[in-house]
JSON list of C-alpha atoms in Angstrom, two decimals:
[
{"chain": "A", "resi": 597, "resn": "ARG", "atom": "CA", "xyz": [17.18, -8.91, -2.96]},
{"chain": "A", "resi": 598, "resn": "SER", "atom": "CA", "xyz": [14.53, -6.22, -2.87]},
{"chain": "A", "resi": 599, "resn": "ALA", "atom": "CA", "xyz": [11.77, -8.79, -2.40]},
{"chain": "A", "resi": 600, "resn": "VAL", "atom": "CA", "xyz": [13.61, -10.56, 0.41]},
{"chain": "A", "resi": 601, "resn": "LEU", "atom": "CA", "xyz": [14.29, -7.28, 2.19]},
{"chain": "A", "resi": 602, "resn": "GLN", "atom": "CA", "xyz": [10.61, -6.34, 1.91]},
{"chain": "A", "resi": 603, "resn": "THR", "atom": "CA", "xyz": [9.56, -9.42, 3.89]},
{"chain": "A", "resi": 604, "resn": "ILE", "atom": "CA", "xyz": [11.64, -8.34, 6.89]},
{"chain": "A", "resi": 605, "resn": "SER", "atom": "CA", "xyz": [9.26, -5.44, 7.41]},
{"chain": "A", "resi": 606, "resn": "SER", "atom": "CA", "xyz": [6.50, -7.74, 8.66]},
{"chain": "A", "resi": 607, "resn": "ILE", "atom": "CA", "xyz": [8.01, -7.15, 12.11]},
{"chain": "A", "resi": 608, "resn": "ASN", "atom": "CA", "xyz": [6.89, -3.50, 11.93]},
{"chain": "A", "resi": 609, "resn": "PHE", "atom": "CA", "xyz": [3.50, -4.59, 13.21]},
{"chain": "A", "resi": 610, "resn": "ILE", "atom": "CA", "xyz": [4.86, -5.93, 16.52]},
{"chain": "A", "resi": 611, "resn": "ASN", "atom": "CA", "xyz": [4.54, -3.52, 19.45]},
{"chain": "A", "resi": 612, "resn": "TRP", "atom": "CA", "xyz": [4.90, -3.64, 23.22]},
{"chain": "A", "resi": 613, "resn": "ASN", "atom": "CA", "xyz": [1.19, -3.31, 23.85]},
{"chain": "A", "resi": 614, "resn": "PHE", "atom": "CA", "xyz": [-1.70, -5.31, 22.37]},
{"chain": "A", "resi": 615, "resn": "ASN", "atom": "CA", "xyz": [0.49, -7.04, 19.71]},
{"chain": "A", "resi": 616, "resn": "ASN", "atom": "CA", "xyz": [3.60, -7.79, 21.74]},
{"chain": "A", "resi": 617, "resn": "PRO", "atom": "CA", "xyz": [5.72, -10.80, 20.68]},
{"chain": "A", "resi": 618, "resn": "ILE", "atom": "CA", "xyz": [3.81, -13.21, 22.94]},
{"chain": "A", "resi": 619, "resn": "LYS", "atom": "CA", "xyz": [0.35, -12.06, 21.80]},
{"chain": "A", "resi": 620, "resn": "ALA", "atom": "CA", "xyz": [1.47, -11.99, 18.16]},
{"chain": "A", "resi": 621, "resn": "GLY", "atom": "CA", "xyz": [2.75, -15.56, 18.54]},
{"chain": "A", "resi": 622, "resn": "ALA", "atom": "CA", "xyz": [-0.56, -16.64, 20.06]},
{"chain": "A", "resi": 623, "resn": "ALA", "atom": "CA", "xyz": [-2.48, -15.02, 17.19]},
{"chain": "A", "resi": 624, "resn": "MET", "atom": "CA", "xyz": [-0.23, -16.74, 14.66]},
{"chain": "A", "resi": 625, "resn": "ALA", "atom": "CA", "xyz": [-0.69, -20.08, 16.43]},
{"chain": "A", "resi": 626, "resn": "ASN", "atom": "CA", "xyz": [-4.41, -19.93, 15.62]},
{"chain": "A", "resi": 627, "resn": "GLN", "atom": "CA", "xyz": [-3.70, -20.92, 12.00]},
{"chain": "A", "resi": 628, "resn": "PRO", "atom": "CA", "xyz": [-7.27, -20.94, 10.62]},
{"chain": "A", "resi": 629, "resn": "GLN", "atom": "CA", "xyz": [-7.93, -17.40, 11.94]},
{"chain": "A", "resi": 630, "resn": "TYR", "atom": "CA", "xyz": [-4.45, -16.18, 11.01]},
{"chain": "A", "resi": 631, "resn": "TRP", "atom": "CA", "xyz": [-4.81, -17.23, 7.34]},
{"chain": "A", "resi": 632, "resn": "LYS", "atom": "CA", "xyz": [-8.36, -15.86, 7.21]},
{"chain": "A", "resi": 633, "resn": "ASP", "atom": "CA", "xyz": [-7.05, -12.47, 8.42]},
{"chain": "A", "resi": 634, "resn": "PHE", "atom": "CA", "xyz": [-4.05, -12.72, 6.07]},
{"chain": "A", "resi": 635, "resn": "VAL", "atom": "CA", "xyz": [-6.37, -13.22, 3.08]},
{"chain": "A", "resi": 636, "resn": "LYS", "atom": "CA", "xyz": [-8.66, -10.38, 4.18]},
{"chain": "A", "resi": 637, "resn": "LEU", "atom": "CA", "xyz": [-5.70, -8.00, 4.34]},
{"chain": "A", "resi": 638, "resn": "MET", "atom": "CA", "xyz": [-4.17, -9.27, 1.06]},
{"chain": "A", "resi": 639, "resn": "ASN", "atom": "CA", "xyz": [-7.48, -8.65, -0.68]},
{"chain": "A", "resi": 640, "resn": "SER", "atom": "CA", "xyz": [-8.11, -5.28, 0.95]},
{"chain": "A", "resi": 641, "resn": "ASP", "atom": "CA", "xyz": [-8.49, -2.25, -1.29]},
{"chain": "A", "resi": 642, "resn": "TYR", "atom": "CA", "xyz": [-5.35, -0.79, 0.30]},
{"chain": "A", "resi": 643, "resn": "LEU", "atom": "CA", "xyz": [-3.08, -3.68, -0.71]},
{"chain": "A", "resi": 644, "resn": "LYS", "atom": "CA", "xyz": [-4.72, -3.98, -4.11]},
{"chain": "A", "resi": 645, "resn": "ASP", "atom": "CA", "xyz": [-3.89, -0.31, -4.68]},
{"chain": "A", "resi": 646, "resn": "ARG", "atom": "CA", "xyz": [-0.30, -0.89, -3.51]},
{"chain": "A", "resi": 647, "resn": "ARG", "atom": "CA", "xyz": [-0.02, -3.62, -6.11]},
{"chain": "A", "resi": 648, "resn": "ASN", "atom": "CA", "xyz": [-0.82, -0.98, -8.72]},
{"chain": "A", "resi": 649, "resn": "GLY", "atom": "CA", "xyz": [-4.27, -2.21, -9.51]},
{"chain": "A", "resi": 650, "resn": "LEU", "atom": "CA", "xyz": [-3.42, -5.85, -10.22]},
{"chain": "A", "resi": 651, "resn": "LYS", "atom": "CA", "xyz": [-6.82, -7.51, -10.08]},
{"chain": "A", "resi": 652, "resn": "LEU", "atom": "CA", "xyz": [-5.99, -10.73, -8.30]},
{"chain": "A", "resi": 653, "resn": "ASN", "atom": "CA", "xyz": [-8.16, -11.99, -5.51]},
{"chain": "A", "resi": 654, "resn": "ILE", "atom": "CA", "xyz": [-6.83, -14.83, -3.45]},
{"chain": "A", "resi": 655, "resn": "SER", "atom": "CA", "xyz": [-9.49, -17.02, -2.00]},
{"chain": "A", "resi": 656, "resn": "GLU", "atom": "CA", "xyz": [-9.20, -18.19, 1.56]},
{"chain": "A", "resi": 657, "resn": "SER", "atom": "CA", "xyz": [-9.55, -21.84, 0.59]},
{"chain": "A", "resi": 658, "resn": "GLU", "atom": "CA", "xyz": [-6.73, -21.68, -1.97]},
{"chain": "A", "resi": 659, "resn": "ILE", "atom": "CA", "xyz": [-4.34, -20.13, 0.57]},
{"chain": "A", "resi": 660, "resn": "ALA", "atom": "CA", "xyz": [-5.41, -22.66, 3.20]},
{"chain": "A", "resi": 661, "resn": "ASP", "atom": "CA", "xyz": [-4.86, -25.53, 0.74]},
{"chain": "A", "resi": 662, "resn": "ALA", "atom": "CA", "xyz": [-1.41, -24.23, -0.21]},
{"chain": "A", "resi": 663, "resn": "ALA", "atom": "CA", "xyz": [-0.48, -23.80, 3.45]},
{"chain": "A", "resi": 664, "resn": "ALA", "atom": "CA", "xyz": [-1.85, -27.23, 4.40]},
{"chain": "A", "resi": 665, "resn": "THR", "atom": "CA", "xyz": [0.43, -29.08, 1.96]},
{"chain": "A", "resi": 666, "resn": "SER", "atom": "CA", "xyz": [3.68, -27.76, 3.40]},
{"chain": "A", "resi": 667, "resn": "LYS", "atom": "CA", "xyz": [5.39, -27.89, 6.78]},
{"chain": "A", "resi": 668, "resn": "ASN", "atom": "CA", "xyz": [6.52, -24.31, 6.20]},
{"chain": "A", "resi": 669, "resn": "LYS", "atom": "CA", "xyz": [3.18, -22.48, 5.96]},
{"chain": "A", "resi": 670, "resn": "ALA", "atom": "CA", "xyz": [4.63, -19.08, 5.06]},
{"chain": "A", "resi": 671, "resn": "LYS", "atom": "CA", "xyz": [6.78, -20.56, 2.29]},
{"chain": "A", "resi": 672, "resn": "ALA", "atom": "CA", "xyz": [3.78, -22.41, 0.86]},
{"chain": "A", "resi": 673, "resn": "ALA", "atom": "CA", "xyz": [1.69, -19.24, 0.81]},
{"chain": "A", "resi": 674, "resn": "ILE", "atom": "CA", "xyz": [4.55, -17.26, -0.74]},
{"chain": "A", "resi": 675, "resn": "ASN", "atom": "CA", "xyz": [5.05, -19.89, -3.45]},
{"chain": "A", "resi": 676, "resn": "TYR", "atom": "CA", "xyz": [1.35, -19.88, -4.27]},
{"chain": "A", "resi": 677, "resn": "ILE", "atom": "CA", "xyz": [1.21, -16.10, -4.59]},
{"chain": "A", "resi": 678, "resn": "LEU", "atom": "CA", "xyz": [4.31, -16.01, -6.78]},
{"chain": "A", "resi": 679, "resn": "GLN", "atom": "CA", "xyz": [2.76, -18.60, -9.10]},
{"chain": "A", "resi": 680, "resn": "LYS", "atom": "CA", "xyz": [-0.15, -16.20, -9.59]},
{"chain": "A", "resi": 681, "resn": "GLY", "atom": "CA", "xyz": [2.13, -13.73, -11.30]},
{"chain": "A", "resi": 682, "resn": "TYR", "atom": "CA", "xyz": [3.10, -11.02, -8.87]},
{"chain": "A", "resi": 683, "resn": "LEU", "atom": "CA", "xyz": [6.37, -9.29, -9.47]},
{"chain": "A", "resi": 684, "resn": "PRO", "atom": "CA", "xyz": [8.56, -10.36, -6.54]},
{"chain": "A", "resi": 685, "resn": "THR", "atom": "CA", "xyz": [8.91, -6.97, -4.88]},
{"chain": "A", "resi": 686, "resn": "GLN", "atom": "CA", "xyz": [5.23, -6.09, -5.21]},
{"chain": "A", "resi": 687, "resn": "TYR", "atom": "CA", "xyz": [4.25, -9.44, -3.80]},
{"chain": "A", "resi": 688, "resn": "ALA", "atom": "CA", "xyz": [6.80, -9.28, -0.98]},
{"chain": "A", "resi": 689, "resn": "ASP", "atom": "CA", "xyz": [5.53, -5.84, 0.03]},
{"chain": "A", "resi": 690, "resn": "SER", "atom": "CA", "xyz": [1.96, -7.12, 0.23]},
{"chain": "A", "resi": 691, "resn": "PHE", "atom": "CA", "xyz": [3.06, -10.35, 1.93]},
{"chain": "A", "resi": 692, "resn": "ALA", "atom": "CA", "xyz": [4.98, -8.44, 4.62]},
{"chain": "A", "resi": 693, "resn": "ILE", "atom": "CA", "xyz": [2.07, -6.10, 5.30]},
{"chain": "A", "resi": 694, "resn": "ALA", "atom": "CA", "xyz": [-0.51, -8.91, 5.39]},
{"chain": "A", "resi": 695, "resn": "SER", "atom": "CA", "xyz": [1.57, -11.47, 7.31]},
{"chain": "A", "resi": 696, "resn": "GLY", "atom": "CA", "xyz": [2.76, -9.03, 9.96]},
{"chain": "A", "resi": 697, "resn": "GLY", "atom": "CA", "xyz": [-0.52, -7.19, 9.89]},
{"chain": "A", "resi": 698, "resn": "ALA", "atom": "CA", "xyz": [-2.68, -10.28, 10.46]},
{"chain": "A", "resi": 699, "resn": "THR", "atom": "CA", "xyz": [-1.60, -10.62, 14.11]},
{"chain": "A", "resi": 700, "resn": "PHE", "atom": "CA", "xyz": [-1.80, -6.83, 14.59]},
{"chain": "A", "resi": 701, "resn": "TYR", "atom": "CA", "xyz": [-5.31, -6.78, 13.11]},
{"chain": "A", "resi": 702, "resn": "ARG", "atom": "CA", "xyz": [-6.65, -9.70, 15.18]},
{"chain": "A", "resi": 703, "resn": "ASN", "atom": "CA", "xyz": [-5.11, -8.54, 18.45]},
{"chain": "A", "resi": 704, "resn": "ARG", "atom": "CA", "xyz": [-6.26, -4.94, 17.93]},
{"chain": "A", "resi": 705, "resn": "ILE", "atom": "CA", "xyz": [-9.83, -6.14, 17.40]},
{"chain": "A", "resi": 706, "resn": "LYS", "atom": "CA", "xyz": [-9.68, -8.03, 20.71]},
{"chain": "A", "resi": 707, "resn": "ASP", "atom": "CA", "xyz": [-8.11, -5.02, 22.45]},
{"chain": "A", "resi": 708, "resn": "LEU", "atom": "CA", "xyz": [-10.70, -2.55, 21.15]},
{"chain": "A", "resi": 709, "resn": "MET", "atom": "CA", "xyz": [-13.60, -4.82, 22.11]},
{"chain": "A", "resi": 710, "resn": "LYS", "atom": "CA", "xyz": [-12.20, -5.48, 25.59]},
{"chain": "A", "resi": 711, "resn": "ASN", "atom": "CA", "xyz": [-10.88, -2.04, 26.53]},
{"chain": "A", "resi": 712, "resn": "ASN", "atom": "CA", "xyz": [-12.98, 0.35, 24.45]},
{"chain": "A", "resi": 713, "resn": "GLY", "atom": "CA", "xyz": [-16.31, -1.47, 24.51]},
{"chain": "A", "resi": 714, "resn": "MET", "atom": "CA", "xyz": [-16.60, -1.54, 20.72]},
{"chain": "A", "resi": 715, "resn": "THR", "atom": "CA", "xyz": [-18.73, -4.02, 18.85]},
{"chain": "A", "resi": 716, "resn": "GLU", "atom": "CA", "xyz": [-16.87, -6.50, 16.66]},
{"chain": "A", "resi": 717, "resn": "ALA", "atom": "CA", "xyz": [-17.80, -4.60, 13.49]},
{"chain": "A", "resi": 718, "resn": "GLU", "atom": "CA", "xyz": [-16.60, -1.28, 14.95]},
{"chain": "A", "resi": 719, "resn": "ALA", "atom": "CA", "xyz": [-13.38, -2.87, 16.19]},
{"chain": "A", "resi": 720, "resn": "GLU", "atom": "CA", "xyz": [-12.70, -4.47, 12.79]},
{"chain": "A", "resi": 721, "resn": "ALA", "atom": "CA", "xyz": [-13.15, -1.14, 11.01]},
{"chain": "A", "resi": 722, "resn": "GLN", "atom": "CA", "xyz": [-10.87, 0.69, 13.47]},
{"chain": "A", "resi": 723, "resn": "ALA", "atom": "CA", "xyz": [-8.25, -2.08, 13.38]},
{"chain": "A", "resi": 724, "resn": "LEU", "atom": "CA", "xyz": [-8.12, -1.82, 9.57]},
{"chain": "A", "resi": 725, "resn": "ILE", "atom": "CA", "xyz": [-7.53, 1.93, 9.80]},
{"chain": "A", "resi": 726, "resn": "GLU", "atom": "CA", "xyz": [-4.72, 1.50, 12.33]},
{"chain": "A", "resi": 727, "resn": "TRP", "atom": "CA", "xyz": [-3.17, -1.37, 10.33]},
{"chain": "A", "resi": 728, "resn": "ARG", "atom": "CA", "xyz": [-3.03, 0.88, 7.30]},
{"chain": "A", "resi": 729, "resn": "GLN", "atom": "CA", "xyz": [-1.48, 3.71, 9.34]},
{"chain": "A", "resi": 730, "resn": "VAL", "atom": "CA", "xyz": [1.33, 1.43, 10.55]},
{"chain": "A", "resi": 731, "resn": "ALA", "atom": "CA", "xyz": [1.94, 0.22, 7.00]},
{"chain": "A", "resi": 732, "resn": "GLU", "atom": "CA", "xyz": [2.00, 3.76, 5.61]},
{"chain": "A", "resi": 733, "resn": "GLU", "atom": "CA", "xyz": [4.54, 4.87, 8.20]},
{"chain": "A", "resi": 734, "resn": "SER", "atom": "CA", "xyz": [6.88, 1.90, 7.96]},
{"chain": "A", "resi": 735, "resn": "GLN", "atom": "CA", "xyz": [6.61, 0.81, 4.31]},
{"chain": "A", "resi": 736, "resn": "GLN", "atom": "CA", "xyz": [7.47, 2.79, 1.21]},
{"chain": "A", "resi": 737, "resn": "SER", "atom": "CA", "xyz": [4.43, 4.93, 0.57]},
{"chain": "A", "resi": 738, "resn": "SER", "atom": "CA", "xyz": [3.01, 6.49, -2.56]},
{"chain": "A", "resi": 739, "resn": "ASP", "atom": "CA", "xyz": [0.82, 8.78, -0.46]},
{"chain": "A", "resi": 740, "resn": "PRO", "atom": "CA", "xyz": [1.80, 12.37, -1.45]},
{"chain": "A", "resi": 741, "resn": "SER", "atom": "CA", "xyz": [1.62, 13.50, 2.18]},
{"chain": "A", "resi": 742, "resn": "ARG", "atom": "CA", "xyz": [4.31, 10.95, 3.10]},
{"chain": "A", "resi": 743, "resn": "ILE", "atom": "CA", "xyz": [6.75, 11.64, 0.27]},
{"chain": "A", "resi": 744, "resn": "SER", "atom": "CA", "xyz": [9.66, 13.92, 1.18]},
{"chain": "A", "resi": 745, "resn": "ALA", "atom": "CA", "xyz": [10.91, 16.79, -0.97]},
{"chain": "A", "resi": 746, "resn": "GLN", "atom": "CA", "xyz": [14.00, 14.68, -1.72]},
{"chain": "A", "resi": 747, "resn": "GLN", "atom": "CA", "xyz": [11.87, 11.79, -2.99]},
{"chain": "A", "resi": 748, "resn": "SER", "atom": "CA", "xyz": [9.72, 13.99, -5.22]},
{"chain": "A", "resi": 749, "resn": "SER", "atom": "CA", "xyz": [12.61, 15.79, -6.91]},
{"chain": "A", "resi": 750, "resn": "ASP", "atom": "CA", "xyz": [13.77, 14.66, -10.37]},
{"chain": "A", "resi": 751, "resn": "LEU", "atom": "CA", "xyz": [17.15, 13.52, -9.05]},
{"chain": "A", "resi": 752, "resn": "GLY", "atom": "CA", "xyz": [15.54, 11.92, -6.01]},
{"chain": "A", "resi": 753, "resn": "ARG", "atom": "CA", "xyz": [13.25, 9.82, -8.18]},
{"chain": "A", "resi": 754, "resn": "ILE", "atom": "CA", "xyz": [16.32, 8.28, -9.81]},
{"chain": "A", "resi": 755, "resn": "ILE", "atom": "CA", "xyz": [18.69, 7.95, -6.86]},
{"chain": "A", "resi": 756, "resn": "LEU", "atom": "CA", "xyz": [16.18, 7.10, -4.15]},
{"chain": "A", "resi": 757, "resn": "ALA", "atom": "CA", "xyz": [14.74, 4.27, -6.18]},
{"chain": "A", "resi": 758, "resn": "PHE", "atom": "CA", "xyz": [17.77, 2.42, -4.82]},
{"chain": "A", "resi": 759, "resn": "ALA", "atom": "CA", "xyz": [17.93, 3.91, -1.30]},
{"chain": "A", "resi": 760, "resn": "ASN", "atom": "CA", "xyz": [14.39, 4.87, -0.34]},
{"chain": "A", "resi": 761, "resn": "THR", "atom": "CA", "xyz": [13.86, 2.19, 2.31]},
{"chain": "A", "resi": 762, "resn": "PRO", "atom": "CA", "xyz": [17.06, 2.94, 4.27]},
{"chain": "A", "resi": 763, "resn": "MET", "atom": "CA", "xyz": [16.17, 6.63, 4.25]},
{"chain": "A", "resi": 764, "resn": "GLN", "atom": "CA", "xyz": [12.64, 5.89, 5.41]},
{"chain": "A", "resi": 765, "resn": "TYR", "atom": "CA", "xyz": [13.96, 3.80, 8.31]},
{"chain": "A", "resi": 766, "resn": "ALA", "atom": "CA", "xyz": [16.50, 6.52, 9.15]},
{"chain": "A", "resi": 767, "resn": "ARG", "atom": "CA", "xyz": [13.61, 9.00, 9.46]},
{"chain": "A", "resi": 768, "resn": "ILE", "atom": "CA", "xyz": [11.70, 6.59, 11.73]},
{"chain": "A", "resi": 769, "resn": "GLN", "atom": "CA", "xyz": [14.81, 6.11, 13.89]},
{"chain": "A", "resi": 770, "resn": "LYS", "atom": "CA", "xyz": [15.44, 9.87, 14.05]},
{"chain": "A", "resi": 771, "resn": "ARG", "atom": "CA", "xyz": [11.87, 10.44, 15.21]},
{"chain": "A", "resi": 772, "resn": "ALA", "atom": "CA", "xyz": [12.23, 7.65, 17.81]},
{"chain": "A", "resi": 773, "resn": "ILE", "atom": "CA", "xyz": [15.45, 9.23, 19.13]},
{"chain": "A", "resi": 774, "resn": "GLN", "atom": "CA", "xyz": [13.78, 12.65, 19.38]},
{"chain": "A", "resi": 775, "resn": "ASP", "atom": "CA", "xyz": [10.75, 11.17, 21.18]},
{"chain": "A", "resi": 776, "resn": "LEU", "atom": "CA", "xyz": [12.98, 9.20, 23.54]},
{"chain": "A", "resi": 777, "resn": "ILE", "atom": "CA", "xyz": [15.05, 12.30, 24.42]},
{"chain": "A", "resi": 778, "resn": "ASN", "atom": "CA", "xyz": [11.93, 14.41, 24.97]},
{"chain": "A", "resi": 779, "resn": "GLY", "atom": "CA", "xyz": [10.10, 11.75, 26.98]},
{"chain": "A", "resi": 780, "resn": "ARG", "atom": "CA", "xyz": [7.23, 11.28, 24.53]},
{"chain": "A", "resi": 781, "resn": "GLY", "atom": "CA", "xyz": [5.54, 7.92, 24.07]},
{"chain": "A", "resi": 782, "resn": "ASP", "atom": "CA", "xyz": [6.78, 4.51, 25.17]},
{"chain": "A", "resi": 783, "resn": "ALA", "atom": "CA", "xyz": [10.55, 4.19, 25.70]},
{"chain": "A", "resi": 784, "resn": "LYS", "atom": "CA", "xyz": [10.57, 0.45, 24.87]},
{"chain": "A", "resi": 785, "resn": "THR", "atom": "CA", "xyz": [8.92, 1.15, 21.53]},
{"chain": "A", "resi": 786, "resn": "HIS", "atom": "CA", "xyz": [11.43, 3.88, 20.69]},
{"chain": "A", "resi": 787, "resn": "VAL", "atom": "CA", "xyz": [14.45, 1.75, 21.63]},
{"chain": "A", "resi": 788, "resn": "SER", "atom": "CA", "xyz": [13.02, -1.13, 19.55]},
{"chain": "A", "resi": 789, "resn": "LYS", "atom": "CA", "xyz": [12.75, 1.12, 16.49]},
{"chain": "A", "resi": 790, "resn": "ILE", "atom": "CA", "xyz": [16.30, 2.35, 16.95]},
{"chain": "A", "resi": 791, "resn": "ILE", "atom": "CA", "xyz": [17.71, -1.17, 17.36]},
{"chain": "A", "resi": 792, "resn": "TYR", "atom": "CA", "xyz": [15.68, -2.53, 14.44]}
]
């Protein structure tokens, strides 16, 4: 159940700007580039750290081969990763961040190059930073600066092991409501977070 719920969070990388549903769909339609970006994110230091130091590198060709043999590309990639020994929740967390993040990453690179005049290398580095920021905000984080007093308490460590994600989303929704009321940011984005 935990693993399945983790995969839903891939939608956290959709926005109403450079990675809106249409642009995300277009990025996903470019399968060779999508899986290349997916593998880059899966093998990033950030996701390796989130998997608690499991030293498993997934080569682009192995993912591509697994995806090529199935009509359901995501299912094929998931099955391959599971066979490599991830615990389901750890794998699902990384899968959600990499699968949702792949379109975010690719579209942000294009956006930064087009609108900010960055070189491809600069845009890639900045897109990785922003991808990580979105993941840290929307996924369960072990970053001390993102852990609440409730989570760090002795009782919280026991109880919130079972209710951390709903509380994290409640905080995101609360912030979206406050920003919407006070006219900060993009209203569509705030309403989307509240509905989600």
